Tab-separated table of C-alpha atoms in Angstrom:
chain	number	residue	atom	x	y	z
A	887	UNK	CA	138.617	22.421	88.891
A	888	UNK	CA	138.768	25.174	91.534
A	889	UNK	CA	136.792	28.321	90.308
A	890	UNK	CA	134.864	31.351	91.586
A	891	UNK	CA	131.854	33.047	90.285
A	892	UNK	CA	130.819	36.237	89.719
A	893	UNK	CA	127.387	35.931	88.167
A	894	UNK	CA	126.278	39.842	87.825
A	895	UNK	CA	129.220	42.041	86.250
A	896	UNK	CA	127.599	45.168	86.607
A	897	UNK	CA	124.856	45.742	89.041
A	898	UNK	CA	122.717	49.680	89.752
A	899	UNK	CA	121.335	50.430	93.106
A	900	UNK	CA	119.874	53.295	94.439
A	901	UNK	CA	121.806	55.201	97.030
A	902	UNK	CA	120.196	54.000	100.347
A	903	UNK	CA	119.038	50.835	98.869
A	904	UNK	CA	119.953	47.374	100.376
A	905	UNK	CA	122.797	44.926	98.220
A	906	UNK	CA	124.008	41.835	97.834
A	907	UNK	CA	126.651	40.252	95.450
A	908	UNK	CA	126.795	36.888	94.726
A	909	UNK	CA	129.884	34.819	94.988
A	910	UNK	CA	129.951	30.880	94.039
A	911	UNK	CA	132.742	28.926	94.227
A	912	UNK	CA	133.891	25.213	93.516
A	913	UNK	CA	136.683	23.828	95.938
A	914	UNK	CA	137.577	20.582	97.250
A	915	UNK	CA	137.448	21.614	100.614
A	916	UNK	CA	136.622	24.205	102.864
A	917	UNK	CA	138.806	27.252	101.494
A	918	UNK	CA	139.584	30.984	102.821
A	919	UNK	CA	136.638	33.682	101.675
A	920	UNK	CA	137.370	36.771	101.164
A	921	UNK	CA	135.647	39.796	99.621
A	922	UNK	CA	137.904	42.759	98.087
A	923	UNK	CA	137.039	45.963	96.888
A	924	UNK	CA	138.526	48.020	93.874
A	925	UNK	CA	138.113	51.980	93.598
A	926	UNK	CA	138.676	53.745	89.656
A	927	UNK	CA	142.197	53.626	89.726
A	928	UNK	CA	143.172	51.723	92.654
A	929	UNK	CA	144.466	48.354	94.186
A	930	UNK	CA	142.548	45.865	96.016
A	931	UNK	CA	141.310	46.280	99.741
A	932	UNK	CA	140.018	43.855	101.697
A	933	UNK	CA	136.424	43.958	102.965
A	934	UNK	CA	136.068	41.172	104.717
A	935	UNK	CA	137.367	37.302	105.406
A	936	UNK	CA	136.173	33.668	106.542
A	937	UNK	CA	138.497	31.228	108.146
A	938	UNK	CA	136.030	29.325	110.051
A	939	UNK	CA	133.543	29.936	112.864
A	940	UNK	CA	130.818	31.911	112.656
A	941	UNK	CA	129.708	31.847	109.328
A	942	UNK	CA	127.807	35.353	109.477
A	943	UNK	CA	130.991	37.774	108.919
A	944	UNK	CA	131.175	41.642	109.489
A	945	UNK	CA	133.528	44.103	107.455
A	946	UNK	CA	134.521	47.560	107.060
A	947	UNK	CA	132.622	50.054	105.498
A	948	UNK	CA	128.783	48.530	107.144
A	949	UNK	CA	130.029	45.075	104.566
A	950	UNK	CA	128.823	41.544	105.625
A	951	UNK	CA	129.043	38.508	104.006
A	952	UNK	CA	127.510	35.028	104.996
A	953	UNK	CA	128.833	31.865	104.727
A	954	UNK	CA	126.847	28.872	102.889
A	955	UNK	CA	128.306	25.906	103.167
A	956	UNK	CA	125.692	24.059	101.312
A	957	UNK	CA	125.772	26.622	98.662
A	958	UNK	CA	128.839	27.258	98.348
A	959	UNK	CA	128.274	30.248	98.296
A	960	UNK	CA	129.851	33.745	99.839
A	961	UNK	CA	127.388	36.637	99.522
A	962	UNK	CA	128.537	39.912	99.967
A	963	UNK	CA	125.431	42.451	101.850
A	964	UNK	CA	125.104	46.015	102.791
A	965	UNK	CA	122.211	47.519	103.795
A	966	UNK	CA	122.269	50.855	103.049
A	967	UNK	CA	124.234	51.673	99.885
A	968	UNK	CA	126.292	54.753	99.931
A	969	UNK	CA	127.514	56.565	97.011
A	970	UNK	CA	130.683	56.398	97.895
A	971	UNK	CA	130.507	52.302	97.492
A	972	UNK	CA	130.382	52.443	93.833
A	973	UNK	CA	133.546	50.161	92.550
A	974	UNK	CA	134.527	47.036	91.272
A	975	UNK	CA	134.168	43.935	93.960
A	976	UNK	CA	135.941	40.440	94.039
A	977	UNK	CA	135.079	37.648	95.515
A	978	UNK	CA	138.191	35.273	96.147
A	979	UNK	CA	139.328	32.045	97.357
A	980	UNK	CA	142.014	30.459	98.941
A	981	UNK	CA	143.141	27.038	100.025
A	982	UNK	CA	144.557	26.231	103.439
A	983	UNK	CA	147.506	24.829	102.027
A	984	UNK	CA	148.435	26.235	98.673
A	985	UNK	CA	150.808	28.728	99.822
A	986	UNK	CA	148.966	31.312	99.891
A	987	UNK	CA	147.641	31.506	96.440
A	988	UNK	CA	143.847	32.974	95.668
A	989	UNK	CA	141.461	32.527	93.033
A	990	UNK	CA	139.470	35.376	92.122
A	991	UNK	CA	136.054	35.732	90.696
A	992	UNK	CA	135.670	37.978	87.875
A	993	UNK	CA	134.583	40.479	89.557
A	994	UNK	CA	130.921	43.068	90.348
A	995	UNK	CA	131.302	46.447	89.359
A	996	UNK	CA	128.514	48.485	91.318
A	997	UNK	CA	126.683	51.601	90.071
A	998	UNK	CA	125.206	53.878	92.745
A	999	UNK	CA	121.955	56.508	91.797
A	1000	UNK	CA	121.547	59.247	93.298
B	200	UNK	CA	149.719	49.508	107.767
B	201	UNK	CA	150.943	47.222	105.368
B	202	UNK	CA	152.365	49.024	102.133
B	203	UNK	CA	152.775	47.326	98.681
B	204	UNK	CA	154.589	49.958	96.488
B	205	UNK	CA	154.462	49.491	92.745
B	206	UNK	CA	157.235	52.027	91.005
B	207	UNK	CA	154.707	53.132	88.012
B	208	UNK	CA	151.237	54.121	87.897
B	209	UNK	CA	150.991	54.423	83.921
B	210	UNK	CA	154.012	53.173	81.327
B	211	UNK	CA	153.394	52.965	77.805
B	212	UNK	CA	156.134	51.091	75.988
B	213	UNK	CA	156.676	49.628	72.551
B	214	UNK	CA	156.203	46.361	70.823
B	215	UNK	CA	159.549	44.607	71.422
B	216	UNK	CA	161.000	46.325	74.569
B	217	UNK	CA	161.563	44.670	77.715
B	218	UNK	CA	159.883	46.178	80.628
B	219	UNK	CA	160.338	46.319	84.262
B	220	UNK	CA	157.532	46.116	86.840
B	221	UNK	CA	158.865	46.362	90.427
B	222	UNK	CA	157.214	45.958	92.984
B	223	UNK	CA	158.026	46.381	96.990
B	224	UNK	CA	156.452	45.681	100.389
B	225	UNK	CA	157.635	46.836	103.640
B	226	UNK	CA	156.396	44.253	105.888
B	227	UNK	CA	159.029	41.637	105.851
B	228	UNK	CA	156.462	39.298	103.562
B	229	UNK	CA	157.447	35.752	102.382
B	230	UNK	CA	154.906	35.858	100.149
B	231	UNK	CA	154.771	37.749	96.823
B	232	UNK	CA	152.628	38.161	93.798
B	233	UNK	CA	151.846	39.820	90.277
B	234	UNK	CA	148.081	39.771	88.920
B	235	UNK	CA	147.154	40.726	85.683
B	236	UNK	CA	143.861	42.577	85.381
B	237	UNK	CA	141.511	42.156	82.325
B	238	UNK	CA	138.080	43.688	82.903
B	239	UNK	CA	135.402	40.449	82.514
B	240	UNK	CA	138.248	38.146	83.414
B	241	UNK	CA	139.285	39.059	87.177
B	242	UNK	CA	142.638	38.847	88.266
B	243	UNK	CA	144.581	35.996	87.395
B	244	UNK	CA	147.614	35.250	88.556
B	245	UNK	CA	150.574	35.684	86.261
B	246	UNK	CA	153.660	34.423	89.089
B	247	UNK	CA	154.535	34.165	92.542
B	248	UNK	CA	157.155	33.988	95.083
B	249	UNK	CA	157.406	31.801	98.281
B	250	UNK	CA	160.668	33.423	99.914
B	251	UNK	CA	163.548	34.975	98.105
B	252	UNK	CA	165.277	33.301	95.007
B	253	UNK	CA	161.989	31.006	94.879
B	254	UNK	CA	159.378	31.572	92.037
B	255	UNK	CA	156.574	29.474	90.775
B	256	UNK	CA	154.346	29.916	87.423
B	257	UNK	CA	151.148	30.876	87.578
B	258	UNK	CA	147.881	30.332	86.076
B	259	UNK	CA	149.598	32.752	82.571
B	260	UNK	CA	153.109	32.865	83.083
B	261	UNK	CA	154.279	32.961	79.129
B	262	UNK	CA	155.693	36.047	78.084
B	263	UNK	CA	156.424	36.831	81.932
B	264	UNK	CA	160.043	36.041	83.962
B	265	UNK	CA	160.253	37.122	87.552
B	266	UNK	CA	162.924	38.201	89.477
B	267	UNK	CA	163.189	38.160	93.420
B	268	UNK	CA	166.913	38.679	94.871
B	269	UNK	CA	165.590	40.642	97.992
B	270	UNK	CA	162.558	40.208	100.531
B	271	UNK	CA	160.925	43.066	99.828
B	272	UNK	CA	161.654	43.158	96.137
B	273	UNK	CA	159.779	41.689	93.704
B	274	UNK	CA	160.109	42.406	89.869
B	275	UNK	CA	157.867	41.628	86.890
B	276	UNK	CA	159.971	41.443	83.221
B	277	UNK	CA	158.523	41.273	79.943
B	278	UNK	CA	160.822	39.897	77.684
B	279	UNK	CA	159.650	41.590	74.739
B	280	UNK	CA	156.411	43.169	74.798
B	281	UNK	CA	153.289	42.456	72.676
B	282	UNK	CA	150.315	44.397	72.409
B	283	UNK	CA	148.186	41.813	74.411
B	284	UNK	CA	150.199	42.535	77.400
B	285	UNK	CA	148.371	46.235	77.494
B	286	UNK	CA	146.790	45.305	80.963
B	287	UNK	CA	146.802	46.463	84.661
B	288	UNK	CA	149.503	44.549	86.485
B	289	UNK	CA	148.708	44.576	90.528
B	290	UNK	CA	151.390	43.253	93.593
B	291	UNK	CA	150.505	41.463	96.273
B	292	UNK	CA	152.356	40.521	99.727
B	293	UNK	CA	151.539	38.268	102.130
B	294	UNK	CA	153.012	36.918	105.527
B	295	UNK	CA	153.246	33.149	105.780
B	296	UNK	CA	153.136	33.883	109.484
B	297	UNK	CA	149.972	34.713	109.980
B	298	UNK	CA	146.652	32.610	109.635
B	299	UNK	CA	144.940	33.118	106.508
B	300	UNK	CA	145.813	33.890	103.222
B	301	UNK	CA	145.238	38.050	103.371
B	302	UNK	CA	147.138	39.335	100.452
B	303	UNK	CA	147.627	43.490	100.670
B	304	UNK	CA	147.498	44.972	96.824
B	305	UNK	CA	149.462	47.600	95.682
B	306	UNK	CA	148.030	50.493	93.336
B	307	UNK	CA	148.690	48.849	90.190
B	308	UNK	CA	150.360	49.472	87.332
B	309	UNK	CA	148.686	50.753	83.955
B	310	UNK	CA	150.564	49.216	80.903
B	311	UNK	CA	150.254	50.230	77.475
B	312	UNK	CA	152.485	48.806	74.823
B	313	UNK	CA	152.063	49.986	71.170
């Protein structure tokens, strides 16, 4: 079955510390990757994407995420945490021919110290 | 900029009513969705909408009907709602035009029913 995982729900970091979330998934073939962020209150933006290439992406906000094929595996770095990235982040996947549909992992929420 | 408008922030409604959700994009999208947002569990996708007068069940469709008689329209009925719908319902559009499978959220919608 197609599935993404989350495996930390709630992860602290120091402001100015480095971060990385992890994001599994199980998929039949090569899918879409894509990394969303969720302020207190708000919708989901998109941080960043894979469709195929280079497998060493760059977002907004100083966001990367890296490709592992042989992982399978999505991993969402920064590093230089700001305050102002404390919020919930998904991790979601998407087949190339399932109209459009996504699968999202349960999601990181990420605490920031001061 | 892509905009996904969802009518209500917060509703709070009781057991038994039927309630609206609407939901509307103004970028000529094919593609429309409605989420359901439980924290642990991610989003999971309640229904979608390939083009206009098309649906398609979800992942947890019962309890849910859709409607979509316009493009940029797309509406979210409970049928009588139930305590375990107290959730946060988010929108999504996307363009079957464009390579990928980018979905732009709206703000969500806060639903209590008591």
């Amino acid at each position: 079955a197609q599935s993404v995982t989350q495996p930390d729900i709630h992860i602290t970091v120091s402001e100015g510390a480095s971060l990385e979330l992890r994001c599994n998934y199980s998929y039949g073939a090569t899918p879409y990757l894509f990394w969303y962020v969720q302020s207190p209150g708000q919708g989901l933006q998109l941080l960043l994407k894979y469709f195929s290439g280079d497998t060493l992406v760059q977002g907004i906000k100083g966001f990367e995420a890296e490709f592992k094929r042989s992982q399978s595996s999505f991993n969402l770095r920064k590093p230089s945490v700001h305050w102002s990235d404390a919020a919930e982040y998904f991790c979601a996947v998407g087949a190339r021919n399932q109209g459009g549909k996504l699968i999202f992992g349960q999601g990181t929420e990420l605490s920031v110290k001061p | 900029d892509v905009k996904v408008t969802q009518s209500s922030r917060y509703l709070v409604k009781r057991t038994g009513e039927k309630v609206f959700l609407e939901c509307v994009q103004d970028m000529d999208h094919e593609n429309m969705f409605w989420y359901r947002q439980d924290p642990g569990l991610g989003l999971r996708l309640i229904y979608f909408s390939y083009d206009v007068k098309m649906k398609e069940k979800g992942d947890i469709p019962e309890g849910y009907s859709v409607s979509r008689e316009k493009k940029e329209r797309f509406s979210l009925i409970l049928e009588s709602a139930s305590t375990n719908q107290t959730s946060m319902y988010l929108c999504a559009s996307r363009s079957n035009r464009v390579l990928g499978n980018i979905q732009y959220f709206g703000a969500g919608t806060r639903l209590s029913v008591l």
